[in-house]
Short mmCIF file of N, CA and C in Angstrom, two decimals:
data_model
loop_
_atom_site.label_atom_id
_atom_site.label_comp_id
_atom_site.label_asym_id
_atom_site.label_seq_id
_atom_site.Cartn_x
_atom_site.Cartn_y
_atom_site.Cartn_z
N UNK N 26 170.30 79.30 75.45
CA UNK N 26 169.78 80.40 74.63
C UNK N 26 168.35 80.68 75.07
N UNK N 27 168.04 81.74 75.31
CA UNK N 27 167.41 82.12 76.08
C UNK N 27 165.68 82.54 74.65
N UNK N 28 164.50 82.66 75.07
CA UNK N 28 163.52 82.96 74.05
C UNK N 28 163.65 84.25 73.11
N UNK N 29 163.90 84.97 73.44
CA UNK N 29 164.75 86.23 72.94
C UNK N 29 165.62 85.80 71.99
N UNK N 30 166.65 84.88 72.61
CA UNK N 30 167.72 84.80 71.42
C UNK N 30 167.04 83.77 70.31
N UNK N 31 166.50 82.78 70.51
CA UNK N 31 165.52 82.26 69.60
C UNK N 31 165.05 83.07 69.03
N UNK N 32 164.14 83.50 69.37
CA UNK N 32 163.00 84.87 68.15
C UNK N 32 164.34 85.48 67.36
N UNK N 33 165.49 85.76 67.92
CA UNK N 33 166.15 86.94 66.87
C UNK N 33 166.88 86.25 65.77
N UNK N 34 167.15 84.62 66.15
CA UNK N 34 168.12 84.04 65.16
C UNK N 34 167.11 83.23 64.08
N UNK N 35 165.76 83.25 64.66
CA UNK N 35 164.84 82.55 63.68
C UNK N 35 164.47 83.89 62.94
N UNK N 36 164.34 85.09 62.97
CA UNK N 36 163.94 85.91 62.71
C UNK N 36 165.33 86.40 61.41
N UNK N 37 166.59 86.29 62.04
CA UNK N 37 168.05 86.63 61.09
C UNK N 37 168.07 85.25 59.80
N UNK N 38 167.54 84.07 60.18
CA UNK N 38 167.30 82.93 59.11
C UNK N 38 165.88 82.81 58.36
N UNK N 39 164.93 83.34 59.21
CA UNK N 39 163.65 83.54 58.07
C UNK N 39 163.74 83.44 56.85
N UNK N 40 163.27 82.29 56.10
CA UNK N 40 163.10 82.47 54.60
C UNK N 40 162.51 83.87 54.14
N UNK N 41 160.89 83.59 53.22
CA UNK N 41 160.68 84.32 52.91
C UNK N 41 159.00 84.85 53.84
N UNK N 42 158.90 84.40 54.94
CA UNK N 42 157.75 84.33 55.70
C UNK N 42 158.24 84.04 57.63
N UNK N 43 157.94 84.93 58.23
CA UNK N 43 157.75 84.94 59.56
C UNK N 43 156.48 85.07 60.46
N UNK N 44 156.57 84.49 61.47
CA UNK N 44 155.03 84.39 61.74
C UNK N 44 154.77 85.49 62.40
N UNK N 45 153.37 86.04 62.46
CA UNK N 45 153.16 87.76 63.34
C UNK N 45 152.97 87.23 64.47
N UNK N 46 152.73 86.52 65.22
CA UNK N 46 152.68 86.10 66.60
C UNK N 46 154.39 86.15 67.22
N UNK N 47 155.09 85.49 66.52
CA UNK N 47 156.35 85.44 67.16
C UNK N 47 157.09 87.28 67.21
N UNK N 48 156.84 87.48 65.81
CA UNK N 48 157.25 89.08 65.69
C UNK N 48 156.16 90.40 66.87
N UNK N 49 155.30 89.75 66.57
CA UNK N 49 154.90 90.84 68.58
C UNK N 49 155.42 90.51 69.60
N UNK N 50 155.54 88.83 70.10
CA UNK N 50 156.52 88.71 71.05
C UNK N 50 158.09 89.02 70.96
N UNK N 51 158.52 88.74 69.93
CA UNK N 51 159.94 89.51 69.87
C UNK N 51 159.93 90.92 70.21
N UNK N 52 159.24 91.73 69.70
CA UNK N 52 159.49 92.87 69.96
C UNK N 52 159.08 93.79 71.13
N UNK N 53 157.94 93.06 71.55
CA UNK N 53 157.94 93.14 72.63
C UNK N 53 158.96 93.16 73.93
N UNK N 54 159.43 91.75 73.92
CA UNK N 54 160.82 91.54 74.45
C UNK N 54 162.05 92.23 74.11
N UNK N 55 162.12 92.91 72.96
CA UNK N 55 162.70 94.34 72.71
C UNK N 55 162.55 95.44 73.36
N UNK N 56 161.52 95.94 74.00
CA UNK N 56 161.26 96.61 74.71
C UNK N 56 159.99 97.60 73.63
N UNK N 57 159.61 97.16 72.57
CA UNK N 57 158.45 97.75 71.91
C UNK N 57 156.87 97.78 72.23
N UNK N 58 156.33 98.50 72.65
CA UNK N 58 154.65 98.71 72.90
C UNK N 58 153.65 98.69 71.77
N UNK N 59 152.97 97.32 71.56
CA UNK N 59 152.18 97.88 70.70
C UNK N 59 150.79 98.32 70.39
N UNK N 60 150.73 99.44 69.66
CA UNK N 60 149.47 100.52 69.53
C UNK N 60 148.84 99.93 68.30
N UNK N 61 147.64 99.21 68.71
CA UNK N 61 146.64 99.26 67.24
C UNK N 61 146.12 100.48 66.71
N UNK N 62 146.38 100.40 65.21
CA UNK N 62 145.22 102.00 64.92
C UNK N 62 144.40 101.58 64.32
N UNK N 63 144.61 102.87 63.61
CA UNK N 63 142.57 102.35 62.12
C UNK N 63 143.11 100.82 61.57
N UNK N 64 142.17 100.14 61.00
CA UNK N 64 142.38 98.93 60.20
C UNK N 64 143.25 98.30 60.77
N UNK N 65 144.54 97.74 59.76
CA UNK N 65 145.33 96.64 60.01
C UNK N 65 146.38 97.17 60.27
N UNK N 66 146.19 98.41 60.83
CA UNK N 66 147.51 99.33 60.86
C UNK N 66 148.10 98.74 62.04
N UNK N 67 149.30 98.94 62.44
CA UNK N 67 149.36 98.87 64.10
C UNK N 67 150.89 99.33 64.05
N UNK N 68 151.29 100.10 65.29
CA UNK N 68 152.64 100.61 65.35
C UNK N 68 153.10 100.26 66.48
N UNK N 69 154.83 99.92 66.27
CA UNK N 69 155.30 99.63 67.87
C UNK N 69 156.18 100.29 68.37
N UNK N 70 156.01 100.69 69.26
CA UNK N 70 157.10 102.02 69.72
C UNK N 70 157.47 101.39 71.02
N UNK N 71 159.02 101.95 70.60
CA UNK N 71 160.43 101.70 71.62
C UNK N 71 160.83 102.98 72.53
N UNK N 72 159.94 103.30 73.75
CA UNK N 72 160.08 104.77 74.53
C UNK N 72 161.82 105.06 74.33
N UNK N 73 162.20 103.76 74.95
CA UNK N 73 164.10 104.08 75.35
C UNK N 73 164.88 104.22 74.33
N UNK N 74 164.44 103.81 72.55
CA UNK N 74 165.13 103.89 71.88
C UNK N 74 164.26 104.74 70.55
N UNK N 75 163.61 105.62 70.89
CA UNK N 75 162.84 106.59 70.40
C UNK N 75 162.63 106.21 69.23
N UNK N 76 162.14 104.85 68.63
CA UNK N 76 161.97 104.14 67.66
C UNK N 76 160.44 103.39 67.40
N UNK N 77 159.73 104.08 66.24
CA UNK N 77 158.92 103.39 66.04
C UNK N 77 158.61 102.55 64.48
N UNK N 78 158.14 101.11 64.54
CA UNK N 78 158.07 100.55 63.51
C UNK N 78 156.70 100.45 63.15
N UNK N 79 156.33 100.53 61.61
CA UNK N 79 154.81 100.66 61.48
C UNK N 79 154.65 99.58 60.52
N UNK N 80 153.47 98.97 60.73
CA UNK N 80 153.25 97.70 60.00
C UNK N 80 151.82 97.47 59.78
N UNK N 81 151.33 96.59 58.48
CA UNK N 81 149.64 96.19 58.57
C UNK N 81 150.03 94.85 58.89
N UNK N 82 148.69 94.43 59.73
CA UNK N 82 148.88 93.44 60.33
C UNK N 82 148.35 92.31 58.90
N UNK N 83 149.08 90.72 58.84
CA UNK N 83 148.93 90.38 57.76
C UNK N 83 147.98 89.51 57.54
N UNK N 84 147.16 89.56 56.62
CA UNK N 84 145.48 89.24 56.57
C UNK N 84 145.71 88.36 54.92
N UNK N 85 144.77 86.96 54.78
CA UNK N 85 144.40 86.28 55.41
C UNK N 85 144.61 85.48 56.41
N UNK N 86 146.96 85.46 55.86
CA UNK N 86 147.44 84.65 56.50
C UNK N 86 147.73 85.13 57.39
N UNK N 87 148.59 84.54 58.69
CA UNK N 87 149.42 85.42 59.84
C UNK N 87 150.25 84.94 59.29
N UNK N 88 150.97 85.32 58.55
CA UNK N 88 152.71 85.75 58.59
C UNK N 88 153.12 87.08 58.02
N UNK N 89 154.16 87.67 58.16
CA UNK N 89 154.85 88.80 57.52
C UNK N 89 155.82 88.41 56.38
N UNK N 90 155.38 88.93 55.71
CA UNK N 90 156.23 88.44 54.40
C UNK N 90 156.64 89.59 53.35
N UNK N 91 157.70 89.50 52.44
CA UNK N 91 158.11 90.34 51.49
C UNK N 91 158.62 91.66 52.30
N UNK N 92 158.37 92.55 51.65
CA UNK N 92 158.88 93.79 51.71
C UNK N 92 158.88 94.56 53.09
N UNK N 93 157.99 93.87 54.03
CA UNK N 93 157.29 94.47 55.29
C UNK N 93 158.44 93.54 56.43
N UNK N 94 158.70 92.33 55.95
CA UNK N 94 159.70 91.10 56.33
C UNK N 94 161.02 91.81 56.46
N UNK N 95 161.90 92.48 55.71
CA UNK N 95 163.01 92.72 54.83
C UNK N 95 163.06 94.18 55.75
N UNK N 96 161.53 95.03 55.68
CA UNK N 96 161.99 96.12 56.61
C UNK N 96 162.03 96.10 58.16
N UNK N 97 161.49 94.81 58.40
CA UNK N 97 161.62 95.03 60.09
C UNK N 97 163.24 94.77 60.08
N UNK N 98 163.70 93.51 59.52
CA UNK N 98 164.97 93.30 59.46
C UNK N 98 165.87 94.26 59.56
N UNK N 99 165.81 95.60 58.32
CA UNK N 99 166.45 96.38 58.49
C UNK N 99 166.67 97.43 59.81
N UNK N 100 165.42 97.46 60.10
CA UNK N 100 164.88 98.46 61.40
C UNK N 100 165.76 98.21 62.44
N UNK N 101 165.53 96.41 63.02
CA UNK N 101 165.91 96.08 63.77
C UNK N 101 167.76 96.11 64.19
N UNK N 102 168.22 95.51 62.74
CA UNK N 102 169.56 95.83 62.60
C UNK N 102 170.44 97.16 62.74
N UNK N 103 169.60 98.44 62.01
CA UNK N 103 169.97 100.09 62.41
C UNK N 103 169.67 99.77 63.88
N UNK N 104 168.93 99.68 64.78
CA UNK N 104 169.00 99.75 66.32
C UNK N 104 169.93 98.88 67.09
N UNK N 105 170.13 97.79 66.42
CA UNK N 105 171.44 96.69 66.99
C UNK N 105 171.14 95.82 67.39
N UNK N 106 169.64 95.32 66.97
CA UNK N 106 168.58 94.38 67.61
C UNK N 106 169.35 92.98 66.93
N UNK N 107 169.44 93.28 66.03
CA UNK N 107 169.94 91.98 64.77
C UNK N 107 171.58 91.96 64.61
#
């Protein structure tokens, strides 16, 4: 199993917290670019799959959690990532 498939099955079992380091490299390896904007904003866009996900980056802690958690999930799954 290759790092890719790691990130996606730790990512499909995630409790309630994932770490933002692993979720830029995953998506990255998705084929996503990511654009910092103002603040903690930052967006990642998929040229080949005309898909972009928008997220604040998560402050104090690094992880993604709750509601922001639940929507990459979904994102990822509508594209066939998951």
């Amino acid at each position: 199993m290759g790092k890719q498939e790691k990130l996606l099955d730790k990512l499909r079992h995630a409790g309630n917290t994932f770490a933002w380091s692993d979720l830029v490299t995953l998506l990255a390896q998705l084929g996503y670019e990511k654009q910092e904007m103002a603040g903690s904003r930052v967006r990642f866009l998929n040229r080949e799959h005309d898909h972009i996900i928008r997220l604040h980056k998560p402050h104090p802690e690094n992880h993604l959690k709750g509601g922001a958690l639940k929507d990459v999930r979904e994102q990822l799954k509508i594209r066939g990532f998951l």
